[in-house]
CSV table of C-alpha atoms and ligand atoms in Angstrom, one decimal:
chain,number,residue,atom,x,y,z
J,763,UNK,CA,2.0,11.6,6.8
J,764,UNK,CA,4.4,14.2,5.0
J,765,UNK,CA,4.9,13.8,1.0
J,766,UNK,CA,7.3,15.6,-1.1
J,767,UNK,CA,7.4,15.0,-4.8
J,768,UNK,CA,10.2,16.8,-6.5
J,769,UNK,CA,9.3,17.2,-10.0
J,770,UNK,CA,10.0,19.4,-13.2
J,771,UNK,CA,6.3,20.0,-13.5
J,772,UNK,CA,4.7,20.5,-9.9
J,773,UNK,CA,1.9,21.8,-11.3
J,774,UNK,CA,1.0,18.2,-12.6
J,775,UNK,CA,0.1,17.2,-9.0
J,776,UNK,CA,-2.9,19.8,-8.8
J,777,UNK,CA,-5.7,16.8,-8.7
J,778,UNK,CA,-4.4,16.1,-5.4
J,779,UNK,CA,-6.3,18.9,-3.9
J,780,UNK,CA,-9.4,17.3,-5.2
J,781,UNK,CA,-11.8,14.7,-3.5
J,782,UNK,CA,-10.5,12.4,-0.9
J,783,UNK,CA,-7.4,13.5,-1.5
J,784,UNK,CA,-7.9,17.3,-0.9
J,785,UNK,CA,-10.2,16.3,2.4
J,786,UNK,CA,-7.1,14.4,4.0
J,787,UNK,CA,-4.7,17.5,3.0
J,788,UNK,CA,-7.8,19.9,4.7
J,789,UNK,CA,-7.8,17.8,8.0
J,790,UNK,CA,-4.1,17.6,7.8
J,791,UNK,CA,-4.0,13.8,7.2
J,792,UNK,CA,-1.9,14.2,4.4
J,793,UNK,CA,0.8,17.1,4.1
J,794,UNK,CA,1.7,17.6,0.7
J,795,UNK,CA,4.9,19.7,-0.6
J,796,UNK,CA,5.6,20.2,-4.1
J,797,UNK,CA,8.9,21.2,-5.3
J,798,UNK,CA,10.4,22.4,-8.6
J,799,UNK,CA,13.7,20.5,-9.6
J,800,UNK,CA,14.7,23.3,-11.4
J,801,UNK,CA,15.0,25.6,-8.7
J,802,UNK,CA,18.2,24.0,-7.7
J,803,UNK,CA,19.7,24.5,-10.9
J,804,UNK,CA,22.8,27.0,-11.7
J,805,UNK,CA,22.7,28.0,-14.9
J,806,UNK,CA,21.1,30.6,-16.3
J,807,UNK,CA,19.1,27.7,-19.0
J,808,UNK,CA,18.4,25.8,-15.7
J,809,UNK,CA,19.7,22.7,-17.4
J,810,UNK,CA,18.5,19.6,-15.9
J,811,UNK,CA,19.7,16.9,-18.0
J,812,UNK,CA,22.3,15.7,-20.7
J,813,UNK,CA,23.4,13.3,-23.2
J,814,UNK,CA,23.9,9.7,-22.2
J,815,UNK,CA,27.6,8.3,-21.8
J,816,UNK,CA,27.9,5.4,-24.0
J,817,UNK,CA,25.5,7.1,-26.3
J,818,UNK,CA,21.9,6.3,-27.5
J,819,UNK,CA,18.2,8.1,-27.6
J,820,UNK,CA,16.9,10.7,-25.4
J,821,UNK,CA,18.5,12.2,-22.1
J,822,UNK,CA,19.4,12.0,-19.0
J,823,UNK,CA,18.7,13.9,-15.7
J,824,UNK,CA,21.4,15.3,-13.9
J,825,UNK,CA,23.0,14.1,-10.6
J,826,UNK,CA,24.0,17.1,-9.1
J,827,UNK,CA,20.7,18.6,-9.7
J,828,UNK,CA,18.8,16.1,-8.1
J,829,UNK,CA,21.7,15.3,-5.3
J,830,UNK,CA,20.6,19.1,-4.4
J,831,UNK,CA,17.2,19.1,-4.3
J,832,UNK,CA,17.1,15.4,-2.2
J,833,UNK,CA,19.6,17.0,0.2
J,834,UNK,CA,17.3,20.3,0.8
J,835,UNK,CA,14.5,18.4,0.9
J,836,UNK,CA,15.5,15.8,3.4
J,837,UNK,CA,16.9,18.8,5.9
J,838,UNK,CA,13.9,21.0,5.2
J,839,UNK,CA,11.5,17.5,7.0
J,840,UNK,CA,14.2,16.9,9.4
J,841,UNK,CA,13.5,20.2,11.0
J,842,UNK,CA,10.1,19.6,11.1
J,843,UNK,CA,9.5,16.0,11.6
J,844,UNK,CA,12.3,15.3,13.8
J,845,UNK,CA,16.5,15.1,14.0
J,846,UNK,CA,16.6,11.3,13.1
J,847,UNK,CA,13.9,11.2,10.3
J,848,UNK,CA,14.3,10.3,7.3
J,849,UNK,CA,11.8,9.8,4.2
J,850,UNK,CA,11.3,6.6,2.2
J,851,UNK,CA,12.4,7.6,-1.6
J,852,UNK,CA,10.5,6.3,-4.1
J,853,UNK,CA,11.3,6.5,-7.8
J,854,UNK,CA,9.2,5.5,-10.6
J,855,UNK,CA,10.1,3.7,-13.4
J,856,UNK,CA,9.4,1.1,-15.7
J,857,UNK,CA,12.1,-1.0,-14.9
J,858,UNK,CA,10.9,-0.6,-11.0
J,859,UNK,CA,9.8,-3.4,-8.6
J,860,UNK,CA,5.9,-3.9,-9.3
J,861,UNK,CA,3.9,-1.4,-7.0
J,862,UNK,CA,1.0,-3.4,-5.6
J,863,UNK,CA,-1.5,-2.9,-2.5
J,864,UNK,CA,0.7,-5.0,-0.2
J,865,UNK,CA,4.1,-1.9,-1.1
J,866,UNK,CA,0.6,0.6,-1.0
J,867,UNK,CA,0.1,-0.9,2.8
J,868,UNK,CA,3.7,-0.8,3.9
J,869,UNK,CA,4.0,3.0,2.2
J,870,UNK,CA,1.0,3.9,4.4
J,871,UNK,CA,2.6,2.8,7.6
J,872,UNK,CA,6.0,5.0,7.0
J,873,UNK,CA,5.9,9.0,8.0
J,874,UNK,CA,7.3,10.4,5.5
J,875,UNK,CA,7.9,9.9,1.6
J,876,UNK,CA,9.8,11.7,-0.8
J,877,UNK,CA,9.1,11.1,-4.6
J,878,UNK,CA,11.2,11.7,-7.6
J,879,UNK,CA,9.6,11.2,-10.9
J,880,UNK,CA,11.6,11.6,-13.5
J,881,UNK,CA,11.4,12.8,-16.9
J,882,UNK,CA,13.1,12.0,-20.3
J,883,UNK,CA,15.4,8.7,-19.9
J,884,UNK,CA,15.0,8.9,-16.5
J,885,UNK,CA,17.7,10.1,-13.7
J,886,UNK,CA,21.4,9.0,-13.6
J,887,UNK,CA,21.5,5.9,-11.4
J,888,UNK,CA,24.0,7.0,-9.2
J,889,UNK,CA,21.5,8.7,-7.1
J,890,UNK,CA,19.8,6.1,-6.7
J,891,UNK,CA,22.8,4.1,-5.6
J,892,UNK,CA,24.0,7.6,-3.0
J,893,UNK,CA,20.6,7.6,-1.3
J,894,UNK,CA,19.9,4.0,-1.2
J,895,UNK,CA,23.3,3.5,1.4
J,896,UNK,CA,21.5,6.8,3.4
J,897,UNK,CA,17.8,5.9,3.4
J,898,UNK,CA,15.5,3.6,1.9
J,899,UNK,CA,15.0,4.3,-1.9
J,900,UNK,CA,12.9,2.5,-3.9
J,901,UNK,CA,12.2,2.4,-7.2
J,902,UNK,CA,9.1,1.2,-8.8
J,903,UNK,CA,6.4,0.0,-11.6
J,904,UNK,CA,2.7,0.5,-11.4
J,905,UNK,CA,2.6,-1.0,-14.6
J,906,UNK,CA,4.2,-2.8,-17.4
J,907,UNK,CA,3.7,0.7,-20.0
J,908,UNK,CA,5.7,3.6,-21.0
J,909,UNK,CA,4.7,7.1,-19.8
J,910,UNK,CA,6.4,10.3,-21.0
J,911,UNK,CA,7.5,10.5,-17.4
J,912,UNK,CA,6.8,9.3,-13.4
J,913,UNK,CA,4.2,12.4,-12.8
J,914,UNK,CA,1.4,10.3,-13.6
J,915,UNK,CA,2.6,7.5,-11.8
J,916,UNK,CA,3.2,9.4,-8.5
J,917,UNK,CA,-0.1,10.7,-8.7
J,918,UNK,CA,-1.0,6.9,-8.5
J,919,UNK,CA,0.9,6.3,-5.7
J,920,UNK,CA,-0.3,9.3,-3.6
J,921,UNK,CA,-3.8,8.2,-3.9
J,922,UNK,CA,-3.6,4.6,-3.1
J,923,UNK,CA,-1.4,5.3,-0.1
J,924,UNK,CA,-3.4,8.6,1.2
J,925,UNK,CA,-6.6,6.0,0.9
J,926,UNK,CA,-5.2,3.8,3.4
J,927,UNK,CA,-4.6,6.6,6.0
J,928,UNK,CA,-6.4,6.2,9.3
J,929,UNK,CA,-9.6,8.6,8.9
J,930,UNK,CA,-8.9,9.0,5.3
J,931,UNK,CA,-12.1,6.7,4.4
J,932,UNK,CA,-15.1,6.9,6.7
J,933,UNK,CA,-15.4,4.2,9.0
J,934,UNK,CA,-18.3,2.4,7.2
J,935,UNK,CA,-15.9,1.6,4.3
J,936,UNK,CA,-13.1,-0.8,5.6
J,937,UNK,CA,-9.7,-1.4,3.6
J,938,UNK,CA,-9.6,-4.9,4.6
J,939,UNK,CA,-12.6,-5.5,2.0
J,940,UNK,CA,-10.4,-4.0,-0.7
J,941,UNK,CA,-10.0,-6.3,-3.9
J,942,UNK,CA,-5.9,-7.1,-3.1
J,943,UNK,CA,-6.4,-6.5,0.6
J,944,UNK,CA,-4.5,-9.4,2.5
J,945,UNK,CA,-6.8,-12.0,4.0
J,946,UNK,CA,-10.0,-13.4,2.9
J,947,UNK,CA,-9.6,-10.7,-0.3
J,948,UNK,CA,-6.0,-11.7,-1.2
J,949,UNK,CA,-5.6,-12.2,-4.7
J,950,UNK,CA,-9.6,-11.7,-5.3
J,951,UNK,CA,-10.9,-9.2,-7.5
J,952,UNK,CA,-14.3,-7.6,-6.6
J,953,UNK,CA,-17.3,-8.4,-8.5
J,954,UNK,CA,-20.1,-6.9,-10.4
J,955,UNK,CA,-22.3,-3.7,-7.8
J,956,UNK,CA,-25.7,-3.0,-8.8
J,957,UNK,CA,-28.3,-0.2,-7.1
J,958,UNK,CA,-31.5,1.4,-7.9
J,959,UNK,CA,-33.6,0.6,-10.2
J,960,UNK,CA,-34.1,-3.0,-10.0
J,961,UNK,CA,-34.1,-3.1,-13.5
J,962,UNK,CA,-32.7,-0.9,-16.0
J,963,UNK,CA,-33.1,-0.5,-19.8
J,964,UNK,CA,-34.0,-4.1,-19.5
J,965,UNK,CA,-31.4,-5.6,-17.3
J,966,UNK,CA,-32.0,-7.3,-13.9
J,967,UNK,CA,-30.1,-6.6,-10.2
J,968,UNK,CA,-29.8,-10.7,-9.8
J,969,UNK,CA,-32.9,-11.4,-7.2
J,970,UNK,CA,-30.4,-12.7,-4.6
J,971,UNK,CA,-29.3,-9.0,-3.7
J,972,UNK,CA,-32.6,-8.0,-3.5
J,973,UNK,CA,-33.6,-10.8,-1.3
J,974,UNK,CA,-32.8,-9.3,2.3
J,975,UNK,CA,-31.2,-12.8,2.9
J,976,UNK,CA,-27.6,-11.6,4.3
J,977,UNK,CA,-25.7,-14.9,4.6
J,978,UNK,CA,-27.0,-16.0,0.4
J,979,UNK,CA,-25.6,-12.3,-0.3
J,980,UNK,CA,-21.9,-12.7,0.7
J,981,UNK,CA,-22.0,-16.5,-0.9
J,982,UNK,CA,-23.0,-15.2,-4.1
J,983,UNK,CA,-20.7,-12.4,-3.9
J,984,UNK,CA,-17.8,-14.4,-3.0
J,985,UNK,CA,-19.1,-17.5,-5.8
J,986,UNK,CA,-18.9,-14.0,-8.7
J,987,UNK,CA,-15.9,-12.6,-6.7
J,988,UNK,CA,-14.3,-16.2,-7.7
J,989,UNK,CA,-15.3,-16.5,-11.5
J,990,UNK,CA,-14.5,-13.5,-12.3
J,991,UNK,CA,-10.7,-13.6,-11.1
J,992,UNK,CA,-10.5,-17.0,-12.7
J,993,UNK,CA,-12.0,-15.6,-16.2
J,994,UNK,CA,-10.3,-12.1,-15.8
J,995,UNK,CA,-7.2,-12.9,-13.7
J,996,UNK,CA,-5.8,-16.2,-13.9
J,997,UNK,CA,-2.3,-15.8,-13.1
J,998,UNK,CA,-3.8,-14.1,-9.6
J,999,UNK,CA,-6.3,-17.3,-9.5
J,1000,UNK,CA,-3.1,-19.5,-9.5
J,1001,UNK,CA,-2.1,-18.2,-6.2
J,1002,UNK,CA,-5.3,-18.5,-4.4
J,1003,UNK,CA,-4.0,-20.0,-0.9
J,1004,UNK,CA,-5.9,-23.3,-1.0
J,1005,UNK,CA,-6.2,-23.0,3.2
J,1006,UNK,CA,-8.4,-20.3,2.3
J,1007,UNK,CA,-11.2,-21.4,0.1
J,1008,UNK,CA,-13.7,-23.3,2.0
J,1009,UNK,CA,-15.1,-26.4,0.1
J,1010,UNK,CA,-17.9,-24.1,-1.7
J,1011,UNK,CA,-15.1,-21.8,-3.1
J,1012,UNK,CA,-13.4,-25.4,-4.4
J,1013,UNK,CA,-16.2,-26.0,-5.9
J,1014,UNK,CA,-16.6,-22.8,-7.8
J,1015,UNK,CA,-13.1,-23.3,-9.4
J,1016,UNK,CA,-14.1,-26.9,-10.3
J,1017,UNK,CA,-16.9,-25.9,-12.1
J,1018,UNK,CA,-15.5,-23.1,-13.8
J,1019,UNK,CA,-12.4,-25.2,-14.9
J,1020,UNK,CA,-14.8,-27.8,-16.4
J,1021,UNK,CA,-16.6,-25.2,-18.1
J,1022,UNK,CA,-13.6,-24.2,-19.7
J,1023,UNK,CA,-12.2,-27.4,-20.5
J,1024,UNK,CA,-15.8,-28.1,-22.4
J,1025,UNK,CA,-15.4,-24.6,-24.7
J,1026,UNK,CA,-12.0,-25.3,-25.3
J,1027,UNK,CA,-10.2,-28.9,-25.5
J,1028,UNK,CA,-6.2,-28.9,-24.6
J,1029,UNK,CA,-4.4,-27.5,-27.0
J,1030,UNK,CA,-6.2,-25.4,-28.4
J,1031,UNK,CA,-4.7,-21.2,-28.8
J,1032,UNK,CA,-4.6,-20.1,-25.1
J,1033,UNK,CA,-5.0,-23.6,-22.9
J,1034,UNK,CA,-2.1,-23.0,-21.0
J,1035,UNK,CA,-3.2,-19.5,-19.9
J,1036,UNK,CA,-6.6,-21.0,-19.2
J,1037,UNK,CA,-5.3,-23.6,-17.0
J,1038,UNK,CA,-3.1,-22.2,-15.0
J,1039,UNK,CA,-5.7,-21.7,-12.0
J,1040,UNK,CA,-6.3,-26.0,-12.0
J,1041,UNK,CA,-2.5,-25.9,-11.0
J,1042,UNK,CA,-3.5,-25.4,-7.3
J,1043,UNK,CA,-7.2,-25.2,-7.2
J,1044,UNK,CA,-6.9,-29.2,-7.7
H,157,JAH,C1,8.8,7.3,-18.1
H,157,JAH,C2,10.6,8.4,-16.3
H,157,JAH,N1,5.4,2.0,-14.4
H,157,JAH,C3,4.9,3.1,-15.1
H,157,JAH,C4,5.9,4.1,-15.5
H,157,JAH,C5,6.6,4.8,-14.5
H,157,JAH,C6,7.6,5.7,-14.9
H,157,JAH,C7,7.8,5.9,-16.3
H,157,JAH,N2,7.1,5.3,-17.2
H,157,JAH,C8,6.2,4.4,-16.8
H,157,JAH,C9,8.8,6.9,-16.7
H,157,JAH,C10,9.7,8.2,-18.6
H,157,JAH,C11,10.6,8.8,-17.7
H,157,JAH,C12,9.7,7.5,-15.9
Protein backbone atom coordinates (compact mmCIF):
# COMPACT_ATOMS: atom_id res chain seq x y z
CA UNK A 1 0.00 0.00 0.00
CA UNK A 2 1.33 3.59 -0.84
CA UNK A 3 0.66 6.57 1.96
CA UNK A 4 1.22 10.12 1.60
CA UNK A 5 0.61 12.42 4.46
CA UNK A 6 1.07 16.04 3.57
CA UNK A 7 1.67 17.87 6.55
CA UNK A 8 3.30 21.18 8.05
CA UNK A 9 5.45 19.06 10.35
CA UNK A 10 6.55 15.74 8.47
CA UNK A 11 8.90 15.22 10.94
CA UNK A 12 5.98 14.33 13.32
CA UNK A 13 5.51 11.03 11.47
CA UNK A 14 9.12 9.63 12.50
CA UNK A 15 7.52 6.72 14.90
CA UNK A 16 6.45 5.27 11.82
CA UNK A 17 9.80 3.85 11.19
CA UNK A 18 9.59 2.11 14.44
CA UNK A 19 8.29 -1.48 15.23
CA UNK A 20 5.65 -3.06 13.21
CA UNK A 21 5.40 -0.25 11.38
CA UNK A 22 9.08 0.27 10.30
CA UNK A 23 9.16 -3.86 9.53
CA UNK A 24 6.21 -3.39 6.96
CA UNK A 25 8.04 -0.11 5.36
CA UNK A 26 11.50 -2.55 5.37
CA UNK A 27 9.70 -5.43 3.42
CA UNK A 28 7.96 -2.85 1.33
CA UNK A 29 4.47 -3.61 2.74
CA UNK A 30 3.91 -0.19 3.52
CA UNK A 31 5.41 2.70 1.30
CA UNK A 32 5.42 5.70 3.15
CA UNK A 33 5.97 9.44 1.60
CA UNK A 34 6.11 12.41 3.62
CA UNK A 35 5.63 15.81 2.30
CA UNK A 36 5.97 19.34 3.50
CA UNK A 37 2.91 21.64 2.77
CA UNK A 38 5.01 24.42 2.80
CA UNK A 39 7.01 23.50 -0.02
CA UNK A 40 4.31 24.54 -2.34
CA UNK A 41 4.00 27.82 -1.00
CA UNK A 42 4.99 31.29 -2.97
CA UNK A 43 5.89 33.67 -0.75
CA UNK A 44 8.85 34.32 0.61
CA UNK A 45 6.98 33.81 4.57
CA UNK A 46 5.65 30.55 3.09
CA UNK A 47 2.23 31.58 4.30
CA UNK A 48 -0.05 28.75 4.80
CA UNK A 49 -2.99 30.11 6.32
CA UNK A 50 -5.31 33.29 7.02
CA UNK A 51 -7.99 34.86 8.87
CA UNK A 52 -11.45 33.37 8.74
CA UNK A 53 -14.19 35.21 6.56
CA UNK A 54 -16.99 35.91 8.70
CA UNK A 55 -14.59 36.42 11.49
CA UNK A 56 -13.79 34.55 14.80
CA UNK A 57 -10.66 32.62 16.72
CA UNK A 58 -7.73 31.11 15.12
CA UNK A 59 -6.90 30.53 11.34
CA UNK A 60 -7.43 29.00 8.45
CA UNK A 61 -5.30 26.97 5.98
CA UNK A 62 -5.08 28.04 2.65
CA UNK A 63 -6.80 26.51 -0.55
CA UNK A 64 -4.42 27.15 -3.06
CA UNK A 65 -1.69 25.82 -0.97
CA UNK A 66 -3.20 22.69 -0.33
CA UNK A 67 -5.08 22.50 -4.03
CA UNK A 68 -1.17 22.41 -4.97
CA UNK A 69 0.27 20.03 -2.99
CA UNK A 70 -2.98 17.39 -3.50
CA UNK A 71 -2.49 18.04 -7.26
CA UNK A 72 1.42 17.04 -7.17
CA UNK A 73 0.85 14.48 -5.04
CA UNK A 74 -1.90 12.69 -6.87
CA UNK A 75 0.41 12.92 -10.35
CA UNK A 76 3.55 12.09 -8.52
CA UNK A 77 1.38 8.18 -7.56
CA UNK A 78 -0.20 8.19 -10.77
CA UNK A 79 3.12 7.70 -12.41
CA UNK A 80 4.01 5.18 -10.27
CA UNK A 81 0.93 3.30 -9.35
CA UNK A 82 -0.73 3.49 -12.47
CA UNK A 83 -2.62 6.14 -15.16
CA UNK A 84 -6.16 5.52 -13.61
CA UNK A 85 -5.29 5.58 -9.84
CA UNK A 86 -6.28 7.55 -7.57
CA UNK A 87 -5.71 7.73 -3.62
CA UNK A 88 -8.52 7.72 -1.02
CA UNK A 89 -8.13 11.32 0.88
CA UNK A 90 -8.64 11.25 4.29
CA UNK A 91 -8.83 14.35 6.53
CA UNK A 92 -8.93 14.45 10.07
CA UNK A 93 -10.98 16.34 12.11
CA UNK A 94 -13.15 16.54 15.04
CA UNK A 95 -16.15 17.13 13.27
CA UNK A 96 -15.24 13.89 11.01
CA UNK A 97 -17.25 10.69 10.58
CA UNK A 98 -16.12 8.26 13.64
CA UNK A 99 -12.93 6.24 12.44
CA UNK A 100 -13.54 2.69 13.70
CA UNK A 101 -11.95 -0.89 12.84
CA UNK A 102 -14.79 -1.58 10.27
CA UNK A 103 -13.40 2.29 8.08
CA UNK A 104 -9.67 0.68 9.45
CA UNK A 105 -10.68 -2.63 7.37
CA UNK A 106 -12.08 -0.89 4.31
CA UNK A 107 -8.84 1.66 4.42
CA UNK A 108 -6.73 -1.57 4.34
CA UNK A 109 -8.28 -2.93 1.31
CA UNK A 110 -7.75 0.45 -0.93
CA UNK A 111 -4.00 0.97 -2.66
CA UNK A 112 -3.35 4.04 -1.96
CA UNK A 113 -4.14 6.88 0.69
CA UNK A 114 -3.36 10.34 0.81
CA UNK A 115 -3.61 12.14 4.26
CA UNK A 116 -4.04 15.81 5.10
CA UNK A 117 -3.90 16.70 8.66
CA UNK A 118 -4.41 19.98 9.24
CA UNK A 119 -3.31 22.48 11.63
CA UNK A 120 -4.81 25.67 13.29
CA UNK A 121 -8.76 25.84 12.53
CA UNK A 122 -8.38 23.34 10.13
CA UNK A 123 -8.36 23.73 6.08
CA UNK A 124 -10.86 25.79 4.01
CA UNK A 125 -13.65 23.40 3.11
CA UNK A 126 -13.61 24.01 -0.31
CA UNK A 127 -11.03 21.42 -0.84
CA UNK A 128 -12.67 19.21 0.53
CA UNK A 129 -15.67 19.84 -1.59
CA UNK A 130 -12.94 20.08 -5.15
CA UNK A 131 -11.53 16.62 -4.34
CA UNK A 132 -14.52 14.93 -3.04
CA UNK A 133 -16.34 15.31 -6.95
CA UNK A 134 -12.49 13.89 -8.14
CA UNK A 135 -11.79 11.12 -5.70
CA UNK A 136 -12.98 9.81 -2.53
CA UNK A 137 -12.22 12.21 0.36
CA UNK A 138 -13.04 11.51 3.71
CA UNK A 139 -12.90 13.26 6.59
CA UNK A 140 -12.79 11.84 9.99
CA UNK A 141 -12.83 11.43 13.99
CA UNK A 142 -10.80 9.03 15.98
CA UNK A 143 -12.22 10.59 18.84
CA UNK A 144 -14.56 12.89 20.48
CA UNK A 145 -11.23 15.41 21.76
CA UNK A 146 -9.40 18.38 20.55
CA UNK A 147 -5.86 17.99 19.33
CA UNK A 148 -3.64 20.99 18.33
CA UNK A 149 -3.81 19.46 14.96
CA UNK A 150 -4.51 15.95 12.73
CA UNK A 151 -0.68 14.73 13.04
CA UNK A 152 -1.36 12.73 15.94
CA UNK A 153 -4.43 11.43 14.51
CA UNK A 154 -2.86 10.32 11.22
CA UNK A 155 -0.28 8.57 13.08
CA UNK A 156 -3.40 6.55 14.45
CA UNK A 157 -4.70 5.85 11.41
CA UNK A 158 -1.43 4.59 9.72
CA UNK A 159 -0.95 2.12 12.37
CA UNK A 160 -4.29 0.55 12.57
CA UNK A 161 -4.51 0.27 8.84
CA UNK A 162 -0.69 -0.87 8.27
CA UNK A 163 -1.69 -3.72 11.11
CA UNK A 164 -4.29 -5.15 8.91
CA UNK A 165 -1.89 -5.54 5.87
CA UNK A 166 -1.42 -9.04 4.59
CA UNK A 167 2.10 -10.16 6.27
CA UNK A 168 2.09 -7.27 8.42
CA UNK A 169 1.25 -9.52 11.67
CA UNK A 170 2.76 -13.01 11.76
CA UNK A 171 0.44 -15.62 10.92
CA UNK A 172 -0.01 -16.93 14.44
CA UNK A 173 -1.82 -13.65 15.42
CA UNK A 174 -5.08 -13.37 13.32
CA UNK A 175 -7.10 -9.97 12.92
CA UNK A 176 -10.27 -11.71 12.96
CA UNK A 177 -9.65 -12.19 16.90
CA UNK A 178 -9.29 -8.42 17.19
CA UNK A 179 -11.64 -6.74 19.90
CA UNK A 180 -14.02 -4.71 17.06
CA UNK A 181 -13.14 -7.42 14.44
CA UNK A 182 -16.60 -8.32 12.63
CA UNK A 183 -17.94 -11.64 13.53
CA UNK A 184 -17.93 -13.58 16.76
CA UNK A 185 -15.68 -10.27 18.13
CA UNK A 186 -18.13 -7.61 16.92
CA UNK A 187 -18.79 -5.12 19.39
CA UNK A 188 -16.71 -7.28 22.12
CA UNK A 189 -13.97 -5.97 23.95
CA UNK A 190 -11.07 -8.31 24.95
CA UNK A 191 -10.65 -9.28 28.38
CA UNK A 192 -8.18 -9.44 31.12
CA UNK A 193 -4.28 -11.59 29.73
CA UNK A 194 -2.21 -13.05 32.30
CA UNK A 195 1.46 -14.98 31.99
CA UNK A 196 4.16 -16.10 34.13
CA UNK A 197 4.23 -16.27 37.30
CA UNK A 198 1.23 -17.94 38.38
CA UNK A 199 1.02 -15.65 41.01
CA UNK A 200 2.41 -12.24 41.48
CA UNK A 201 2.84 -9.94 44.50
CA UNK A 202 -0.07 -11.95 45.71
CA UNK A 203 -2.39 -12.06 42.86
CA UNK A 204 -3.61 -15.30 41.16
CA UNK A 205 -3.74 -16.18 37.03
CA UNK A 206 -7.57 -17.56 37.61
CA UNK A 207 -6.93 -21.68 37.72
CA UNK A 208 -9.00 -22.13 34.57
CA UNK A 209 -6.10 -20.82 32.29
CA UNK A 210 -3.81 -22.85 33.91
CA UNK A 211 -5.91 -25.88 33.64
CA UNK A 212 -4.85 -27.21 30.05
CA UNK A 213 -8.67 -27.70 29.51
CA UNK A 214 -9.02 -25.79 25.91
CA UNK A 215 -12.75 -25.73 25.44
CA UNK A 216 -13.31 -24.18 29.60
CA UNK A 217 -10.53 -21.57 28.38
CA UNK A 218 -12.41 -19.89 25.51
CA UNK A 219 -15.94 -20.12 27.66
CA UNK A 220 -14.34 -18.26 30.37
CA UNK A 221 -12.80 -15.97 28.05
CA UNK A 222 -15.74 -15.19 26.11
CA UNK A 223 -18.08 -15.22 29.81
CA UNK A 224 -15.08 -12.06 30.94
CA UNK A 225 -14.91 -10.94 27.28
CA UNK A 226 -18.91 -10.35 27.97
CA UNK A 227 -18.89 -8.58 31.50
CA UNK A 228 -16.52 -6.54 30.83
CA UNK A 229 -18.10 -4.78 27.63
CA UNK A 230 -21.34 -4.74 29.60
CA UNK A 231 -19.48 -2.91 32.76
CA UNK A 232 -17.05 -0.89 30.55
CA UNK A 233 -18.99 -0.49 27.28
CA UNK A 234 -22.54 -0.46 27.36
CA UNK A 235 -23.68 1.47 24.54
CA UNK A 236 -21.40 -1.35 22.46
CA UNK A 237 -23.26 -4.04 24.74
CA UNK A 238 -26.57 -2.58 23.33
CA UNK A 239 -25.75 -3.68 19.91
CA UNK A 240 -24.68 -7.19 20.65
CA UNK A 241 -26.53 -9.16 17.58
CA UNK A 242 -28.69 -11.43 19.69
CA UNK A 243 -28.22 -14.28 16.62
CA UNK A 244 -24.87 -14.28 17.96
CA UNK A 245 -24.78 -15.08 21.63
CA UNK A 246 -25.40 -18.63 22.22
CA UNK A 247 -27.69 -19.34 25.26
CA UNK A 248 -24.46 -19.32 27.75
CA UNK A 249 -23.60 -15.77 26.49
CA UNK A 250 -27.62 -14.92 27.35
CA UNK A 251 -27.01 -15.95 30.36
CA UNK A 252 -23.98 -13.98 31.18
CA UNK A 253 -25.87 -10.68 30.37
CA UNK A 254 -28.81 -11.91 32.61
CA UNK A 255 -26.85 -12.25 35.37
CA UNK A 256 -24.87 -9.30 35.09
CA UNK A 257 -28.07 -7.15 34.56
CA UNK A 258 -29.47 -8.59 37.79
CA UNK A 259 -26.36 -7.85 39.54
CA UNK A 260 -26.77 -4.38 38.60
CA UNK A 261 -30.33 -3.99 39.16
CA UNK A 262 -29.45 -5.43 42.98
CA UNK A 263 -26.47 -2.47 43.54
CA UNK A 264 -28.55 0.00 42.12
CA UNK A 265 -32.62 0.22 42.06
CA UNK A 266 -34.23 2.23 38.94
CA UNK A 267 -33.78 5.53 39.25
CA UNK A 268 -31.05 5.91 40.86
CA UNK A 269 -27.89 8.61 39.17
CA UNK A 270 -26.88 6.51 36.12
CA UNK A 271 -29.86 3.64 35.62
CA UNK A 272 -30.49 4.60 32.22
CA UNK A 273 -26.75 4.21 31.16
CA UNK A 274 -26.77 0.95 33.07
CA UNK A 275 -29.59 -0.49 31.34
CA UNK A 276 -29.17 0.17 28.13
CA UNK A 277 -27.59 -3.38 27.35
CA UNK A 278 -31.24 -5.19 28.79
CA UNK A 279 -32.73 -3.32 25.79
CA UNK A 280 -31.79 -6.33 23.46
CA UNK A 281 -30.06 -8.79 25.60
CA UNK A 282 -33.79 -9.52 26.83
C1 LIG B 1 -7.33 19.71 15.54
C2 LIG B 1 -6.95 20.13 12.82
N1 LIG B 1 -10.66 13.22 16.23
C3 LIG B 1 -9.47 13.72 16.79
C4 LIG B 1 -8.98 15.00 16.14
C5 LIG B 1 -8.64 15.06 14.82
C6 LIG B 1 -8.16 16.27 14.30
C7 LIG B 1 -8.06 17.38 15.13
N2 LIG B 1 -8.41 17.28 16.41
C8 LIG B 1 -8.86 16.13 16.91
C9 LIG B 1 -7.59 18.69 14.63
C10 LIG B 1 -6.88 20.94 15.08
C11 LIG B 1 -6.69 21.16 13.72
C12 LIG B 1 -7.39 18.90 13.27
Amino acid sequence: MRVDIISIFPEYFAPLDVSLMGKARERGILDIHLHQLRDWTQDVHKTVDDTPYGGGPGMVMKPEIWGAAVDAVIGEGRAVSGEDTLPRLIVPTPSGRPFTQEVALEYAKEPWLLFAPARYEGIDSRVVAEYGARLRADEVSIGDYVLAGGEAAVLVMVEAVGRLLPGVLGNARSVADDSFAPGAMANLLEGPVYTKPPVWRGHEVPEVLLSGHHGRIARWRRDEALRRTLERRPELAARFDPESLDKHDRRVVEEFGERRSAAAPEGAPGAAFREAPEDVAD
